[in-house]
Amino acid sequence: MAKTLLEVKHLKKYFKVSAGLLHAVDDVTFTIEEGKTLGVVGESGCGKSTLGRVVLGLLDATDGEVYFDGKETTKATKEERHELRKDMQIIFQDPFSSLNPRMTVKEIIGEPLKIYGLCKTKEELDERVAKIMETVGLADRLAFSYPHELDGGRRQRIGVGRALALEPRFIVCDEPVSALDVSIQAQILNLMMDLQEQRGLTYIFVTHDLSVVKHISDDILVMYLGCMVEKCSSDDLFDKQLHPYTKGLLAAIPIPTIGAKKERVMLTGELSSPIEPKPGCRFAVRCRYAKDKCFTENPVMEEVLPNHFVSCHYVREINGLD
């Protein structure tokens, strides 16, 4: 049986704003097995990037627990967090703003190695950096280039190389291909999948692009305004969506076939506010199946089908599962 590397329990992250508390992540629970990828999807503002940052400890959790390899990390000291960085890394969305414009490719990738003192000599450092550059597909001649001299694909390869420098076990990929052209996206995705196979890496892959998440994920978690609404295997999600919001998301994916017909599920209405949200389902105002109960009681995540979890009062009725 595969080993569980990451376990998240009832994780919450609230931000204090002038109008009250903004519930960016609200009671999220999941596990990831070693060597697997959990895709986290949803519209912009649903809290998926915040979730990744809280899991890593880049943002402090308001409540809940995160266990990495059996150890609770949300209350880790500064020294413990420093050690955890070796095993837990992040690839940022924007491959330009996340890189120091005053540093060369060689310096950016070598910085983590210097911080942790993993190379005793300059020659050893140069050798390690050259090996990482080769691994992520960066030519030796680019070692002394600056980020602004390179295209988006090469910049993102630098970000991947920096994340790999400490040989981590777990990486949060925060929309790592959303700023890239489609052909470059495929190259970066294939690189990440190859690295996962070679090194046994575990990923949280944050994206709003469902076609991308299908390509790389073992399991998928769908979020809406900070809450989990559906979680299952990638194959199950694309075969049978159970939550009305997930149905709408997948219906929006264009079919690359002339004359192909597809049922459209229109999501209408305005998003409810994540600031001091009222009791009830947060998707209710946009849901065509909503009833009185949906506006007064919070739905709970339940296993509707084997390993297929949904948060919806009427999920069985909607999908004819009674």
mmCIF file of C-alpha atoms in Angstrom:
data_model
loop_
_atom_site.group_PDB
_atom_site.id
_atom_site.type_symbol
_atom_site.label_atom_id
_atom_site.label_comp_id
_atom_site.label_asym_id
_atom_site.label_seq_id
_atom_site.Cartn_x
_atom_site.Cartn_y
_atom_site.Cartn_z
ATOM 1 C CA MET A 1 0.000 0.000 0.000
ATOM 2 C CA ALA A 2 1.293 3.440 -0.943
ATOM 3 C CA LYS A 3 2.559 5.645 1.856
ATOM 4 C CA THR A 4 0.686 8.867 2.722
ATOM 5 C CA LEU A 5 3.157 11.759 2.476
ATOM 6 C CA LEU A 6 0.863 14.732 3.103
ATOM 7 C CA GLU A 7 -2.260 14.879 5.256
ATOM 8 C CA VAL A 8 -4.328 18.051 5.615
ATOM 9 C CA LYS A 9 -7.081 18.199 8.257
ATOM 10 C CA HIS A 10 -9.780 20.892 8.450
ATOM 11 C CA LEU A 11 -7.394 23.575 7.192
ATOM 12 C CA LYS A 12 -8.605 27.178 7.375
ATOM 13 C CA LYS A 13 -7.077 30.491 6.325
ATOM 14 C CA TYR A 14 -8.927 33.743 7.018
ATOM 15 C CA PHE A 15 -7.689 37.240 6.173
ATOM 16 C CA LYS A 16 -8.796 40.281 8.160
ATOM 17 C CA VAL A 17 -10.156 42.967 5.807
ATOM 18 C CA SER A 18 -12.080 46.175 6.475
ATOM 19 C CA ALA A 19 -15.457 44.423 6.018
ATOM 20 C CA GLY A 20 -14.599 41.482 8.317
ATOM 21 C CA LEU A 21 -12.921 38.095 7.869
ATOM 22 C CA LEU A 22 -12.346 36.844 4.330
ATOM 23 C CA HIS A 23 -12.629 33.039 4.298
ATOM 24 C CA ALA A 24 -9.970 32.196 1.680
ATOM 25 C CA VAL A 25 -9.658 28.524 2.692
ATOM 26 C CA ASP A 26 -12.443 27.021 4.779
ATOM 27 C CA ASP A 27 -12.291 23.531 6.309
ATOM 28 C CA VAL A 28 -10.270 21.693 3.632
ATOM 29 C CA THR A 29 -9.265 18.065 4.268
ATOM 30 C CA PHE A 30 -7.325 15.667 1.998
ATOM 31 C CA THR A 31 -4.372 13.289 1.789
ATOM 32 C CA ILE A 32 -1.749 12.692 -0.921
ATOM 33 C CA GLU A 33 0.168 9.469 -1.350
ATOM 34 C CA GLU A 34 3.898 9.565 -2.042
ATOM 35 C CA GLY A 35 4.678 9.906 -5.748
ATOM 36 C CA LYS A 36 1.153 11.049 -6.643
ATOM 37 C CA THR A 37 -0.305 14.340 -7.910
ATOM 38 C CA LEU A 38 -3.354 16.109 -6.486
ATOM 39 C CA GLY A 39 -4.816 18.635 -8.913
ATOM 40 C CA VAL A 40 -6.590 21.592 -7.284
ATOM 41 C CA VAL A 41 -8.997 23.409 -9.614
ATOM 42 C CA GLY A 42 -11.570 26.175 -9.511
ATOM 43 C CA GLU A 43 -12.241 29.697 -10.719
ATOM 44 C CA SER A 44 -9.916 32.588 -9.901
ATOM 45 C CA GLY A 45 -10.375 33.599 -6.268
ATOM 46 C CA CYS A 46 -11.509 30.173 -5.039
ATOM 47 C CA GLY A 47 -8.528 29.872 -2.664
ATOM 48 C CA LYS A 48 -6.488 27.223 -4.470
ATOM 49 C CA SER A 49 -3.191 29.177 -4.481
ATOM 50 C CA THR A 50 -3.714 30.225 -0.861
ATOM 51 C CA LEU A 51 -4.232 26.565 0.027
ATOM 52 C CA GLY A 52 -0.856 25.661 -1.480
ATOM 53 C CA ARG A 53 0.920 28.443 0.399
ATOM 54 C CA VAL A 54 -0.661 27.505 3.736
ATOM 55 C CA VAL A 55 0.298 23.839 3.241
ATOM 56 C CA LEU A 56 3.915 24.948 2.693
ATOM 57 C CA GLY A 57 3.870 27.346 5.641
ATOM 58 C CA LEU A 58 4.405 30.438 3.475
ATOM 59 C CA LEU A 59 1.161 31.658 5.070
ATOM 60 C CA ASP A 60 0.165 30.819 8.635
ATOM 61 C CA ALA A 61 -2.949 28.678 9.026
ATOM 62 C CA THR A 62 -5.886 30.169 10.915
ATOM 63 C CA ASP A 63 -6.902 26.692 12.063
ATOM 64 C CA GLY A 64 -6.403 23.047 11.122
ATOM 65 C CA GLU A 65 -3.436 20.719 10.810
ATOM 66 C CA VAL A 66 -0.910 19.767 8.146
ATOM 67 C CA TYR A 67 1.105 16.564 8.512
ATOM 68 C CA PHE A 68 4.143 16.011 6.313
ATOM 69 C CA ASP A 69 5.572 12.502 6.550
ATOM 70 C CA GLY A 70 3.701 12.075 9.845
ATOM 71 C CA LYS A 71 4.951 15.318 11.430
ATOM 72 C CA GLU A 72 2.624 18.255 12.179
ATOM 73 C CA THR A 73 4.001 21.385 10.483
ATOM 74 C CA THR A 74 1.604 24.286 11.101
ATOM 75 C CA LYS A 75 3.201 25.095 14.454
ATOM 76 C CA ALA A 76 6.786 24.454 13.361
ATOM 77 C CA THR A 77 9.480 26.777 14.723
ATOM 78 C CA LYS A 78 11.600 28.938 12.423
ATOM 79 C CA GLU A 79 14.433 26.388 12.611
ATOM 80 C CA GLU A 80 12.085 23.464 11.902
ATOM 81 C CA ARG A 81 10.552 25.355 8.982
ATOM 82 C CA HIS A 82 14.041 25.962 7.586
ATOM 83 C CA GLU A 83 14.695 22.213 7.608
ATOM 84 C CA LEU A 84 11.297 21.464 6.046
ATOM 85 C CA ARG A 85 12.196 23.679 3.074
ATOM 86 C CA LYS A 86 14.582 20.961 1.892
ATOM 87 C CA ASP A 87 11.647 18.612 1.382
ATOM 88 C CA MET A 88 8.849 21.076 0.512
ATOM 89 C CA GLN A 89 9.243 23.503 -2.407
ATOM 90 C CA ILE A 90 7.111 25.630 -4.742
ATOM 91 C CA ILE A 91 7.066 26.543 -8.432
ATOM 92 C CA PHE A 92 5.404 29.929 -8.860
ATOM 93 C CA GLN A 93 2.893 30.951 -11.504
ATOM 94 C CA ASP A 94 4.768 33.850 -13.094
ATOM 95 C CA PRO A 95 8.184 32.712 -14.296
ATOM 96 C CA PHE A 96 9.397 36.313 -14.565
ATOM 97 C CA SER A 97 8.333 38.058 -11.340
ATOM 98 C CA SER A 98 9.358 35.026 -9.251
ATOM 99 C CA LEU A 99 12.992 35.266 -10.411
ATOM 100 C CA ASN A 100 15.509 37.847 -9.185
ATOM 101 C CA PRO A 101 16.271 40.034 -12.252
ATOM 102 C CA ARG A 102 19.737 40.881 -10.858
ATOM 103 C CA MET A 103 20.854 37.258 -10.690
ATOM 104 C CA THR A 104 22.025 34.987 -13.492
ATOM 105 C CA VAL A 105 20.516 31.564 -14.178
ATOM 106 C CA LYS A 106 23.486 29.951 -12.440
ATOM 107 C CA GLU A 107 23.106 32.150 -9.354
ATOM 108 C CA ILE A 108 19.339 31.614 -9.073
ATOM 109 C CA ILE A 109 19.578 27.815 -9.194
ATOM 110 C CA GLY A 110 22.645 27.771 -6.955
ATOM 111 C CA GLU A 111 21.194 30.058 -4.261
ATOM 112 C CA PRO A 112 19.351 27.309 -2.299
ATOM 113 C CA LEU A 113 22.518 25.196 -2.331
ATOM 114 C CA LYS A 114 24.479 28.122 -0.864
ATOM 115 C CA ILE A 115 21.858 28.899 1.793
ATOM 116 C CA TYR A 116 21.927 25.313 3.058
ATOM 117 C CA GLY A 117 25.690 24.930 2.638
ATOM 118 C CA LEU A 118 25.349 21.765 0.584
ATOM 119 C CA CYS A 119 28.455 22.384 -1.531
ATOM 120 C CA LYS A 120 31.873 22.628 0.079
ATOM 121 C CA THR A 121 33.709 24.145 -2.882
ATOM 122 C CA LYS A 122 32.923 26.429 -5.825
ATOM 123 C CA GLU A 123 33.703 23.555 -8.193
ATOM 124 C CA GLU A 124 31.151 21.317 -6.456
ATOM 125 C CA LEU A 125 28.548 24.087 -6.622
ATOM 126 C CA ASP A 126 29.207 24.645 -10.335
ATOM 127 C CA GLU A 127 28.913 20.904 -10.972
ATOM 128 C CA ARG A 128 25.606 20.623 -9.083
ATOM 129 C CA VAL A 129 24.111 23.636 -10.883
ATOM 130 C CA ALA A 130 25.231 22.321 -14.291
ATOM 131 C CA LYS A 131 23.595 18.973 -13.533
ATOM 132 C CA ILE A 132 20.319 20.643 -12.516
ATOM 133 C CA MET A 133 20.346 22.779 -15.657
ATOM 134 C CA GLU A 134 20.816 19.660 -17.761
ATOM 135 C CA THR A 135 17.968 17.929 -15.897
ATOM 136 C CA VAL A 136 15.482 20.726 -16.644
ATOM 137 C CA GLY A 137 16.626 21.239 -20.234
ATOM 138 C CA LEU A 138 18.644 24.454 -19.936
ATOM 139 C CA ALA A 139 21.731 24.696 -22.157
ATOM 140 C CA ASP A 140 25.125 25.379 -20.521
ATOM 141 C CA ARG A 141 25.485 28.576 -22.551
ATOM 142 C CA LEU A 142 22.566 30.106 -20.599
ATOM 143 C CA ALA A 143 24.323 29.875 -17.218
ATOM 144 C CA PHE A 144 25.306 33.560 -17.208
ATOM 145 C CA SER A 145 22.082 34.863 -18.797
ATOM 146 C CA TYR A 146 19.587 36.996 -16.887
ATOM 147 C CA PRO A 147 15.833 36.192 -16.743
ATOM 148 C CA HIS A 148 14.848 39.123 -18.996
ATOM 149 C CA GLU A 149 17.060 37.703 -21.764
ATOM 150 C CA LEU A 150 15.086 34.450 -21.918
ATOM 151 C CA ASP A 151 11.615 33.424 -23.081
ATOM 152 C CA GLY A 152 8.821 32.235 -20.784
ATOM 153 C CA GLY A 153 9.538 28.548 -21.194
ATOM 154 C CA ARG A 154 13.194 28.879 -20.229
ATOM 155 C CA ARG A 155 12.296 31.134 -17.295
ATOM 156 C CA GLN A 156 9.901 28.513 -15.970
ATOM 157 C CA ARG A 157 12.597 25.849 -16.380
ATOM 158 C CA ILE A 158 14.760 28.022 -14.111
ATOM 159 C CA GLY A 159 11.928 28.012 -11.555
ATOM 160 C CA VAL A 160 11.675 24.228 -11.793
ATOM 161 C CA GLY A 161 15.449 23.925 -11.435
ATOM 162 C CA ARG A 162 15.492 26.154 -8.352
ATOM 163 C CA ALA A 163 12.707 24.051 -6.781
ATOM 164 C CA LEU A 164 14.686 20.852 -7.500
ATOM 165 C CA ALA A 165 18.014 22.146 -6.188
ATOM 166 C CA LEU A 166 17.511 20.798 -2.653
ATOM 167 C CA GLU A 167 16.132 17.479 -3.961
ATOM 168 C CA PRO A 168 12.691 17.900 -2.310
ATOM 169 C CA ARG A 169 10.068 15.192 -1.938
ATOM 170 C CA PHE A 170 7.047 17.459 -2.319
ATOM 171 C CA ILE A 171 6.394 20.446 -4.626
ATOM 172 C CA VAL A 172 3.429 22.822 -4.865
ATOM 173 C CA CYS A 173 3.037 23.788 -8.515
ATOM 174 C CA ASP A 174 1.085 27.063 -8.500
ATOM 175 C CA GLU A 175 -0.301 27.359 -12.035
ATOM 176 C CA PRO A 176 3.202 26.772 -13.449
ATOM 177 C CA VAL A 177 2.122 26.740 -17.113
ATOM 178 C CA SER A 178 -0.753 29.255 -17.202
ATOM 179 C CA ALA A 179 1.483 32.101 -18.431
ATOM 180 C CA LEU A 180 3.028 30.024 -21.237
ATOM 181 C CA ASP A 181 2.112 29.273 -24.839
ATOM 182 C CA VAL A 182 0.368 25.943 -25.435
ATOM 183 C CA SER A 183 3.412 24.281 -27.054
ATOM 184 C CA ILE A 184 5.652 25.406 -24.170
ATOM 185 C CA GLN A 185 3.020 24.255 -21.652
ATOM 186 C CA ALA A 186 3.296 20.721 -23.023
ATOM 187 C CA GLN A 187 7.095 20.779 -22.692
ATOM 188 C CA ILE A 188 6.986 21.918 -19.043
ATOM 189 C CA LEU A 189 4.223 19.429 -18.151
ATOM 190 C CA ASN A 190 6.145 16.553 -19.727
ATOM 191 C CA LEU A 191 9.300 17.660 -17.907
ATOM 192 C CA MET A 192 7.475 17.660 -14.569
ATOM 193 C CA MET A 193 5.938 14.240 -15.211
ATOM 194 C CA ASP A 194 9.340 12.816 -16.185
ATOM 195 C CA LEU A 195 10.909 14.260 -13.017
ATOM 196 C CA GLN A 196 8.112 12.774 -10.922
ATOM 197 C CA GLU A 197 8.720 9.347 -12.416
ATOM 198 C CA GLN A 198 12.495 9.574 -11.994
ATOM 199 C CA ARG A 199 12.538 11.030 -8.465
ATOM 200 C CA GLY A 200 9.230 9.875 -6.970
ATOM 201 C CA LEU A 201 8.094 13.459 -6.446
ATOM 202 C CA THR A 202 4.715 14.305 -4.934
ATOM 203 C CA TYR A 203 2.834 17.308 -6.354
ATOM 204 C CA ILE A 204 -0.043 19.609 -5.554
ATOM 205 C CA PHE A 205 -0.843 21.007 -8.988
ATOM 206 C CA VAL A 206 -2.895 24.216 -8.807
ATOM 207 C CA THR A 207 -4.608 25.302 -12.018
ATOM 208 C CA HIS A 208 -7.820 26.646 -13.539
ATOM 209 C CA ASP A 209 -7.228 24.699 -16.762
ATOM 210 C CA LEU A 210 -9.075 21.387 -16.547
ATOM 211 C CA SER A 211 -7.473 19.949 -19.685
ATOM 212 C CA VAL A 212 -4.045 20.483 -18.078
ATOM 213 C CA VAL A 213 -5.042 18.967 -14.735
ATOM 214 C CA LYS A 214 -6.429 15.851 -16.463
ATOM 215 C CA HIS A 215 -3.051 15.297 -18.117
ATOM 216 C CA ILE A 216 -0.983 15.334 -14.935
ATOM 217 C CA SER A 217 -3.199 14.509 -11.908
ATOM 218 C CA ASP A 218 -4.023 11.246 -10.171
ATOM 219 C CA ASP A 219 -6.746 12.849 -8.023
ATOM 220 C CA ILE A 220 -8.581 16.155 -8.385
ATOM 221 C CA LEU A 221 -9.951 18.495 -5.721
ATOM 222 C CA VAL A 222 -12.518 21.063 -6.889
ATOM 223 C CA MET A 223 -12.806 24.267 -4.811
ATOM 224 C CA TYR A 224 -15.425 26.992 -4.752
ATOM 225 C CA LEU A 225 -15.011 30.159 -2.647
ATOM 226 C CA GLY A 226 -12.608 28.490 -0.222
ATOM 227 C CA CYS A 227 -14.567 25.258 0.205
ATOM 228 C CA MET A 228 -14.146 21.745 -1.180
ATOM 229 C CA VAL A 229 -17.082 20.747 -3.372
ATOM 230 C CA GLU A 230 -15.831 17.536 -5.003
ATOM 231 C CA LYS A 231 -12.830 15.206 -4.746
ATOM 232 C CA CYS A 232 -12.138 11.964 -6.621
ATOM 233 C CA SER A 233 -9.728 10.376 -9.074
ATOM 234 C CA SER A 234 -9.019 12.234 -12.312
ATOM 235 C CA ASP A 235 -10.658 9.490 -14.383
ATOM 236 C CA ASP A 236 -13.806 9.513 -12.239
ATOM 237 C CA LEU A 237 -14.163 13.280 -12.412
ATOM 238 C CA PHE A 238 -14.021 13.401 -16.192
ATOM 239 C CA ASP A 239 -16.248 10.343 -16.495
ATOM 240 C CA LYS A 240 -18.997 11.405 -14.066
ATOM 241 C CA GLN A 241 -19.150 14.798 -12.370
ATOM 242 C CA LEU A 242 -21.598 14.891 -9.459
ATOM 243 C CA HIS A 243 -21.517 18.469 -8.123
ATOM 244 C CA PRO A 244 -23.416 21.122 -10.172
ATOM 245 C CA TYR A 245 -20.382 23.434 -10.074
ATOM 246 C CA THR A 246 -18.049 20.739 -11.419
ATOM 247 C CA LYS A 247 -20.546 19.961 -14.181
ATOM 248 C CA GLY A 248 -20.428 23.639 -15.197
ATOM 249 C CA LEU A 249 -16.634 23.739 -15.173
ATOM 250 C CA LEU A 250 -16.253 20.704 -17.414
ATOM 251 C CA ALA A 251 -19.031 21.826 -19.750
ATOM 252 C CA ALA A 252 -16.952 24.948 -20.477
ATOM 253 C CA ILE A 253 -14.080 22.916 -21.966
ATOM 254 C CA PRO A 254 -14.199 23.302 -25.770
ATOM 255 C CA ILE A 255 -14.252 20.142 -27.911
ATOM 256 C CA PRO A 256 -11.564 20.257 -30.657
ATOM 257 C CA THR A 257 -13.828 18.471 -33.153
ATOM 258 C CA ILE A 258 -15.808 20.177 -35.915
ATOM 259 C CA GLY A 259 -19.531 19.596 -35.512
ATOM 260 C CA ALA A 260 -19.211 17.975 -32.077
ATOM 261 C CA LYS A 261 -22.156 18.643 -29.780
ATOM 262 C CA LYS A 262 -21.979 18.950 -26.031
ATOM 263 C CA GLU A 263 -24.516 19.665 -23.320
ATOM 264 C CA ARG A 264 -23.972 23.164 -22.000
ATOM 265 C CA VAL A 265 -24.353 23.766 -18.273
ATOM 266 C CA MET A 266 -24.644 27.508 -17.805
ATOM 267 C CA LEU A 267 -23.519 28.973 -14.490
ATOM 268 C CA THR A 268 -25.590 32.106 -13.939
ATOM 269 C CA GLY A 269 -25.818 34.610 -11.110
ATOM 270 C CA GLU A 270 -23.263 36.497 -9.044
ATOM 271 C CA LEU A 271 -20.669 34.958 -6.732
ATOM 272 C CA SER A 272 -21.572 35.238 -3.060
ATOM 273 C CA SER A 273 -19.079 37.097 -0.881
ATOM 274 C CA PRO A 274 -16.339 35.104 0.903
ATOM 275 C CA ILE A 275 -16.274 37.833 3.590
ATOM 276 C CA GLU A 276 -18.172 36.661 6.684
ATOM 277 C CA PRO A 277 -20.180 34.151 4.599
ATOM 278 C CA LYS A 278 -23.684 33.286 5.782
ATOM 279 C CA PRO A 279 -24.648 29.674 6.601
ATOM 280 C CA GLY A 280 -25.548 27.551 3.596
ATOM 281 C CA CYS A 281 -23.955 26.321 0.390
ATOM 282 C CA ARG A 282 -21.784 29.054 -1.166
ATOM 283 C CA PHE A 283 -22.717 27.888 -4.640
ATOM 284 C CA ALA A 284 -26.475 28.054 -3.976
ATOM 285 C CA VAL A 285 -27.008 31.480 -5.566
ATOM 286 C CA ARG A 286 -25.692 30.128 -8.885
ATOM 287 C CA CYS A 287 -27.164 26.620 -8.682
ATOM 288 C CA ARG A 288 -30.264 25.722 -10.686
ATOM 289 C CA TYR A 289 -31.029 22.869 -8.262
ATOM 290 C CA ALA A 290 -30.894 25.016 -5.085
ATOM 291 C CA LYS A 291 -33.697 24.688 -2.516
ATOM 292 C CA ASP A 292 -34.441 26.424 0.790
ATOM 293 C CA LYS A 293 -32.116 24.099 2.719
ATOM 294 C CA CYS A 294 -29.188 25.119 0.518
ATOM 295 C CA PHE A 295 -29.420 28.717 1.786
ATOM 296 C CA THR A 296 -29.557 27.876 5.491
ATOM 297 C CA GLU A 297 -27.442 24.750 6.148
ATOM 298 C CA ASN A 298 -23.803 24.074 5.276
ATOM 299 C CA PRO A 299 -23.424 20.889 3.199
ATOM 300 C CA VAL A 300 -20.882 18.328 4.407
ATOM 301 C CA MET A 301 -18.385 16.365 2.350
ATOM 302 C CA GLU A 302 -19.641 12.792 1.971
ATOM 303 C CA GLU A 303 -18.589 9.716 0.014
ATOM 304 C CA VAL A 304 -21.339 9.415 -2.597
ATOM 305 C CA LEU A 305 -19.583 6.775 -4.728
ATOM 306 C CA PRO A 306 -16.449 4.759 -3.830
ATOM 307 C CA ASN A 307 -13.623 7.310 -3.229
ATOM 308 C CA HIS A 308 -15.811 10.028 -4.776
ATOM 309 C CA PHE A 309 -16.588 12.773 -2.250
ATOM 310 C CA VAL A 310 -19.107 15.575 -2.816
ATOM 311 C CA SER A 311 -20.397 18.483 -0.736
ATOM 312 C CA CYS A 312 -24.028 18.960 -1.829
ATOM 313 C CA HIS A 313 -27.371 18.461 -0.011
ATOM 314 C CA TYR A 314 -29.120 17.029 -3.069
ATOM 315 C CA VAL A 315 -26.278 15.294 -4.924
ATOM 316 C CA ARG A 316 -28.053 11.919 -5.007
ATOM 317 C CA GLU A 317 -31.304 13.438 -6.259
ATOM 318 C CA ILE A 318 -29.536 15.496 -8.955
ATOM 319 C CA ASN A 319 -27.610 12.496 -10.280
ATOM 320 C CA GLY A 320 -30.317 9.849 -9.870
ATOM 321 C CA LEU A 321 -28.358 7.942 -7.232
ATOM 322 C CA ASP A 322 -31.217 7.396 -4.753
#
